């Protein structure tokens, strides 16, 4: 069996066309959705991520500002900037790129963002809303994974979804979203004793560990849907995911590639959240 690829670039293009259309409709009413992106320090990966986020906003007609601060920025000064952006009527979404320097308490910074502008979905209020099924912003990466499942018309009801990784950004919110769609959900992590026994039962596998070849073909049930959230480099320095793509493609029913899978979807859902933050006003 050769798996069908779920193309994150193609799906993103479709969804972004809708974002552009809705943005134009808001602009007619005098509202331009605005995103503020804050970068502290000079982490090279973060610099690429924030550049891509700002460019995606511009391409879809959203307003965006990128604030770059030196590594030496104090926590108090960062909290002050967030207060100012919370009050700024031209800004509907605020994103503080993680990781932050170690002298800054990242959770404290996230909690300072107004939940109405928390387009990353990392605030405790957003996490609580997701957990209880109330309206709120969903974290962009798992939200993008859900859109990919939706794009293939996959009915999660009664299916067994196995998630590899329990981060607050991906694994845990992913579990809640799948649960909301009536899947039976298992979260595996570094202390899971027999990972293969778990993944072999899965109809859907979401790999979000951050390590190459965490999922190999012998661990996948024929026909399963495999979503690869990983962003790693192989020995040649090329971008690759957590899944052995070549091997798993021979067994799975559907698979997302890296690059061109979840990555573009994460940014797309950030645009969707920012647009919706503006629409809610
Ligand atoms: N660092 C890695 N991924 C993310 C993300 O989705 N949002 C933010 N703010 N920082 C990140």
GROMACS .gro file of C-alpha atoms in nm, residues 6 41 52 65 85 152:
model
    6
    6UNK     CA    1  -0.213   1.517   0.264
   41UNK     CA    2   1.676   3.749   2.132
   52UNK     CA    3   0.724   3.357   0.786
   65UNK     CA    4   0.398   4.434   1.321
   85UNK     CA    5  -0.056   4.590   2.274
  152UNK     CA    6  -0.983   1.403   0.376
   0.00000   0.00000   0.00000
